């Protein structure tokens, strides 16, 4: 698992019991999430936009203000915002879908996008250009990390390894660190996440049907089934 530890543990906990039983989770975050501000000021914002659970987690720690409605990308981010105390609506499964969903809803503006330093979709700029005045504030950094010692060990071993990868930046880091892994199956959240692995020899490369956690879990089930069929036994990482 290459996401930050908390997000990785929540993802694994959401797998079906029989799938979890076939796997040995190894946590090797390739990104470390660090706040870039000490406090939040929503100013005149009438609503907030979150495009990742990392943004929700950081914002929840930085402010006790839950008065504004939130518009989120994906079910997992929306659930996390609700659990943190916000009134949250899933506006789309990707940044592009969120923009379309916001244009259909026409919420009260201005809006404020709370995001990391690396993002895709230019949400605030595109919404503003299309008539929904939106500002943005970078509230966290994503520092790249190497593989853990345990991850290095299994990636150079002979047992099948399944790696869910959730973002293009993590995908580039992962692919750049690899050094010959014929037993590795990668489960990519989108075509953009898949791209860094296209010229690498892998056991399997699967793209989730939609860019969300539930579809990623479905894709992992496919990867586990294929690995067991090839190996003739469970025990993937």
Short mmCIF file of C-alpha atoms in Angstrom, two decimals:
data_model
loop_
_atom_site.label_atom_id
_atom_site.label_comp_id
_atom_site.label_asym_id
_atom_site.label_seq_id
_atom_site.Cartn_x
_atom_site.Cartn_y
_atom_site.Cartn_z
CA UNK A 1 0.00 0.00 0.00
CA UNK A 2 1.58 3.24 -1.18
CA UNK A 3 -0.83 5.83 0.21
CA UNK A 4 -0.25 7.56 3.57
CA UNK A 5 -0.66 5.05 6.39
CA UNK A 6 -4.10 6.13 7.60
CA UNK A 7 -5.64 6.12 4.12
CA UNK A 8 -4.00 2.76 3.37
CA UNK A 9 -5.38 1.16 6.52
CA UNK A 10 -8.88 2.45 5.77
CA UNK A 11 -8.66 1.08 2.24
CA UNK A 12 -7.53 -2.37 3.37
CA UNK A 13 -10.26 -2.47 6.03
CA UNK A 14 -12.82 -1.97 3.24
CA UNK A 15 -11.77 -5.10 1.34
CA UNK A 16 -14.06 -8.11 1.58
CA UNK A 17 -12.91 -10.53 4.35
CA UNK A 18 -12.12 -13.33 1.90
CA UNK A 19 -9.92 -11.00 -0.14
CA UNK A 20 -8.13 -9.71 2.97
CA UNK A 21 -7.51 -13.33 3.98
CA UNK A 22 -5.65 -13.94 0.72
CA UNK A 23 -3.34 -10.95 1.24
CA UNK A 24 -0.57 -9.84 3.58
CA UNK A 25 -0.74 -6.02 3.65
CA UNK A 26 2.57 -4.19 3.48
CA UNK A 27 2.47 -0.45 4.12
CA UNK A 28 5.07 1.59 2.27
CA UNK A 29 3.77 5.16 1.77
CA UNK A 30 5.40 6.91 -1.17
CA UNK A 31 4.00 10.29 -0.13
CA UNK A 32 4.21 12.04 3.21
CA UNK A 33 1.47 14.60 3.77
CA UNK A 34 2.60 17.74 5.60
CA UNK A 35 0.51 20.88 6.35
CA UNK A 36 1.80 24.04 4.70
CA UNK A 37 -0.29 26.42 6.84
CA UNK A 38 -0.93 26.72 10.57
CA UNK A 39 -4.54 27.93 10.36
CA UNK A 40 -7.34 28.32 7.83
CA UNK A 41 -9.24 31.47 6.94
CA UNK A 42 -12.26 30.84 4.74
CA UNK A 43 -12.75 34.57 4.19
CA UNK A 44 -15.94 35.24 2.24
CA UNK A 45 -16.27 31.66 0.93
CA UNK A 46 -19.80 30.29 0.77
CA UNK A 47 -18.67 26.71 0.20
CA UNK A 48 -15.59 24.48 0.19
CA UNK A 49 -14.22 22.07 -2.39
CA UNK A 50 -12.18 18.98 -1.48
CA UNK A 51 -10.58 16.85 -4.18
CA UNK A 52 -8.82 14.41 -1.83
CA UNK A 53 -9.20 12.84 1.58
CA UNK A 54 -5.79 14.32 2.45
CA UNK A 55 -7.28 17.79 2.08
CA UNK A 56 -10.18 16.87 4.34
CA UNK A 57 -7.88 15.44 6.99
CA UNK A 58 -5.59 18.46 7.05
CA UNK A 59 -8.47 20.96 7.03
CA UNK A 60 -10.24 19.11 9.84
CA UNK A 61 -7.14 19.41 12.01
CA UNK A 62 -6.60 23.10 11.19
CA UNK A 63 -10.09 24.43 11.90
CA UNK A 64 -13.15 23.67 14.02
CA UNK A 65 -15.42 25.60 11.62
CA UNK A 66 -17.93 23.24 10.01
CA UNK A 67 -20.46 25.87 8.93
CA UNK A 68 -19.84 25.77 5.16
CA UNK A 69 -21.17 23.14 2.76
CA UNK A 70 -18.54 20.98 1.05
CA UNK A 71 -18.39 19.62 -2.49
CA UNK A 72 -16.12 16.60 -2.90
CA UNK A 73 -14.51 14.32 -5.45
CA UNK A 74 -15.34 10.67 -4.83
CA UNK A 75 -17.28 8.73 -2.24
CA UNK A 76 -14.33 8.20 0.10
CA UNK A 77 -13.52 11.92 0.33
CA UNK A 78 -17.20 12.72 0.81
CA UNK A 79 -17.56 10.14 3.59
CA UNK A 80 -14.48 11.50 5.33
CA UNK A 81 -15.84 15.07 5.16
CA UNK A 82 -19.16 13.94 6.63
CA UNK A 83 -17.37 12.03 9.40
CA UNK A 84 -15.34 15.17 10.16
CA UNK A 85 -18.58 17.10 10.69
CA UNK A 86 -19.16 18.90 7.39
CA UNK A 87 -22.32 18.86 5.30
CA UNK A 88 -20.75 17.25 2.24
CA UNK A 89 -21.97 16.36 -1.25
CA UNK A 90 -20.18 14.20 -3.79
CA UNK A 91 -20.07 16.37 -6.91
CA UNK A 92 -18.18 13.91 -9.14
CA UNK A 93 -15.77 10.99 -9.27
CA UNK A 94 -12.90 13.04 -10.75
CA UNK A 95 -11.84 16.68 -10.90
CA UNK A 96 -13.37 16.96 -14.35
CA UNK A 97 -16.64 15.38 -13.20
CA UNK A 98 -16.71 17.67 -10.16
CA UNK A 99 -16.46 20.73 -12.40
CA UNK A 100 -19.40 19.47 -14.47
CA UNK A 101 -21.38 18.65 -11.33
CA UNK A 102 -20.76 22.08 -9.83
CA UNK A 103 -21.87 23.79 -13.04
CA UNK A 104 -25.09 21.77 -12.94
CA UNK A 105 -25.71 22.62 -9.25
CA UNK A 106 -24.76 26.32 -9.46
CA UNK A 107 -24.05 26.65 -5.71
CA UNK A 108 -23.72 29.99 -3.95
CA UNK A 109 -20.28 31.50 -4.57
CA UNK A 110 -17.51 32.29 -3.93
CA UNK A 111 -16.14 28.80 -3.38
CA UNK A 112 -12.76 27.84 -1.92
CA UNK A 113 -10.78 24.80 -3.11
CA UNK A 114 -8.53 23.44 -0.32
CA UNK A 115 -5.87 21.33 -2.00
CA UNK A 116 -2.34 19.97 -2.05
CA UNK A 117 0.58 21.59 -3.82
CA UNK A 118 0.35 19.05 -6.65
CA UNK A 119 -3.05 18.83 -8.30
CA UNK A 120 -4.79 18.12 -11.60
CA UNK A 121 -7.75 19.66 -13.34
CA UNK A 122 -7.20 23.35 -12.43
CA UNK A 123 -10.49 23.22 -10.55
CA UNK A 124 -10.60 26.80 -9.26
CA UNK A 125 -9.48 28.37 -12.55
CA UNK A 126 -11.91 26.33 -14.64
CA UNK A 127 -14.88 26.94 -12.36
CA UNK A 128 -14.17 30.67 -12.31
CA UNK A 129 -13.82 30.76 -16.09
CA UNK A 130 -17.19 29.03 -16.39
CA UNK A 131 -18.97 31.45 -14.11
CA UNK A 132 -18.56 30.01 -10.60
CA UNK A 133 -16.13 32.28 -8.77
CA UNK A 134 -13.67 30.00 -6.96
CA UNK A 135 -10.45 30.64 -5.07
CA UNK A 136 -7.92 28.10 -3.91
CA UNK A 137 -5.56 27.59 -1.00
CA UNK A 138 -2.72 25.07 -0.84
CA UNK A 139 -2.88 23.54 2.63
CA UNK A 140 -0.56 20.55 2.36
CA UNK A 141 2.59 19.31 0.66
CA UNK A 142 3.21 15.80 -0.63
CA UNK A 143 6.83 14.79 -0.04
CA UNK A 144 8.03 11.79 -2.04
CA UNK A 145 9.38 8.80 -0.11
CA UNK A 146 11.37 5.68 -1.08
CA UNK A 147 10.13 2.11 -0.67
CA UNK A 148 10.33 0.75 2.86
CA UNK A 149 12.79 -2.09 3.55
CA UNK A 150 9.90 -4.56 3.73
CA UNK A 151 8.51 -3.38 0.39
CA UNK A 152 11.94 -3.69 -1.21
CA UNK A 153 12.20 -7.25 0.11
CA UNK A 154 8.89 -8.47 -1.33
CA UNK A 155 9.41 -6.63 -4.62
CA UNK A 156 12.63 -8.56 -5.17
CA UNK A 157 11.17 -11.87 -3.97
CA UNK A 158 9.33 -14.61 -5.83
CA UNK A 159 5.85 -14.29 -4.34
CA UNK A 160 3.14 -12.37 -6.22
CA UNK A 161 2.81 -8.72 -5.21
CA UNK A 162 -0.25 -6.56 -5.89
CA UNK A 163 0.24 -2.79 -5.73
CA UNK A 164 -2.77 -0.44 -5.79
CA UNK A 165 -1.61 2.96 -7.10
CA UNK A 166 -3.93 5.95 -6.73
CA UNK A 167 -2.31 9.01 -8.29
CA UNK A 168 -0.12 9.86 -11.30
CA UNK A 169 2.57 11.34 -9.04
CA UNK A 170 2.73 8.21 -6.89
CA UNK A 171 2.76 6.12 -10.07
CA UNK A 172 5.78 8.00 -11.42
CA UNK A 173 7.60 7.58 -8.11
CA UNK A 174 6.75 3.87 -7.91
CA UNK A 175 7.78 3.17 -11.50
CA UNK A 176 11.03 5.09 -11.06
CA UNK A 177 11.97 3.01 -8.02
CA UNK A 178 11.31 -0.38 -9.61
CA UNK A 179 14.15 -2.63 -10.61
CA UNK A 180 12.87 -5.81 -12.24
CA UNK A 181 9.68 -7.16 -10.62
CA UNK A 182 8.21 -9.98 -12.76
CA UNK A 183 5.77 -11.02 -10.00
CA UNK A 184 4.25 -7.54 -9.61
CA UNK A 185 0.64 -6.75 -10.52
CA UNK A 186 -0.28 -3.05 -10.54
CA UNK A 187 -3.84 -1.88 -10.02
CA UNK A 188 -4.11 1.70 -11.34
CA UNK A 189 -6.90 4.10 -10.42
CA UNK A 190 -7.05 5.65 -13.90
CA UNK A 191 -5.43 5.67 -17.32
CA UNK A 192 -3.22 8.56 -16.16
CA UNK A 193 -2.03 6.42 -13.22
CA UNK A 194 -1.43 3.47 -15.55
CA UNK A 195 0.78 5.42 -17.97
CA UNK A 196 4.14 5.28 -16.05
CA UNK A 197 3.89 1.45 -15.96
CA UNK A 198 3.13 0.84 -19.62
CA UNK A 199 6.74 0.10 -20.62
CA UNK A 200 7.60 -1.94 -17.52
CA UNK A 201 7.43 -5.74 -17.53
CA UNK A 202 4.72 -6.68 -15.03
CA UNK A 203 2.73 -9.76 -14.18
CA UNK A 204 -0.48 -7.78 -14.60
CA UNK A 205 -1.68 -4.19 -15.11
CA UNK A 206 -5.33 -3.46 -14.32
CA UNK A 207 -7.16 -0.12 -14.48
CA UNK A 208 -10.15 0.47 -12.20
CA UNK A 209 -13.43 0.97 -14.06
CA UNK A 210 -13.99 4.29 -12.29
CA UNK A 211 -11.51 6.47 -10.33
CA UNK A 212 -12.77 5.67 -6.83
CA UNK A 213 -11.93 3.42 -3.90
CA UNK A 214 -14.79 0.97 -4.49
CA UNK A 215 -13.73 0.35 -8.09
CA UNK A 216 -10.12 -0.06 -6.91
CA UNK A 217 -11.26 -2.76 -4.48
CA UNK A 218 -13.10 -4.52 -7.31
CA UNK A 219 -9.96 -4.37 -9.45
CA UNK A 220 -7.86 -5.79 -6.60
CA UNK A 221 -10.29 -8.71 -6.37
CA UNK A 222 -9.60 -9.40 -10.05
CA UNK A 223 -5.84 -9.16 -9.45
CA UNK A 224 -6.03 -11.55 -6.47
CA UNK A 225 -8.08 -14.06 -8.45
CA UNK A 226 -5.61 -13.97 -11.33
CA UNK A 227 -2.60 -14.29 -9.00
CA UNK A 228 -4.10 -17.30 -7.23
CA UNK A 229 -4.93 -18.91 -10.58
CA UNK A 230 -1.36 -18.43 -11.83
CA UNK A 231 0.38 -19.40 -8.60
CA UNK A 232 -2.07 -22.07 -7.57
CA UNK A 233 -2.15 -20.77 -4.01
CA UNK A 234 -3.04 -17.66 -1.98
CA UNK A 235 -0.47 -15.51 -0.21
CA UNK A 236 -0.03 -12.40 -2.29
CA UNK A 237 1.29 -9.13 -0.83
#
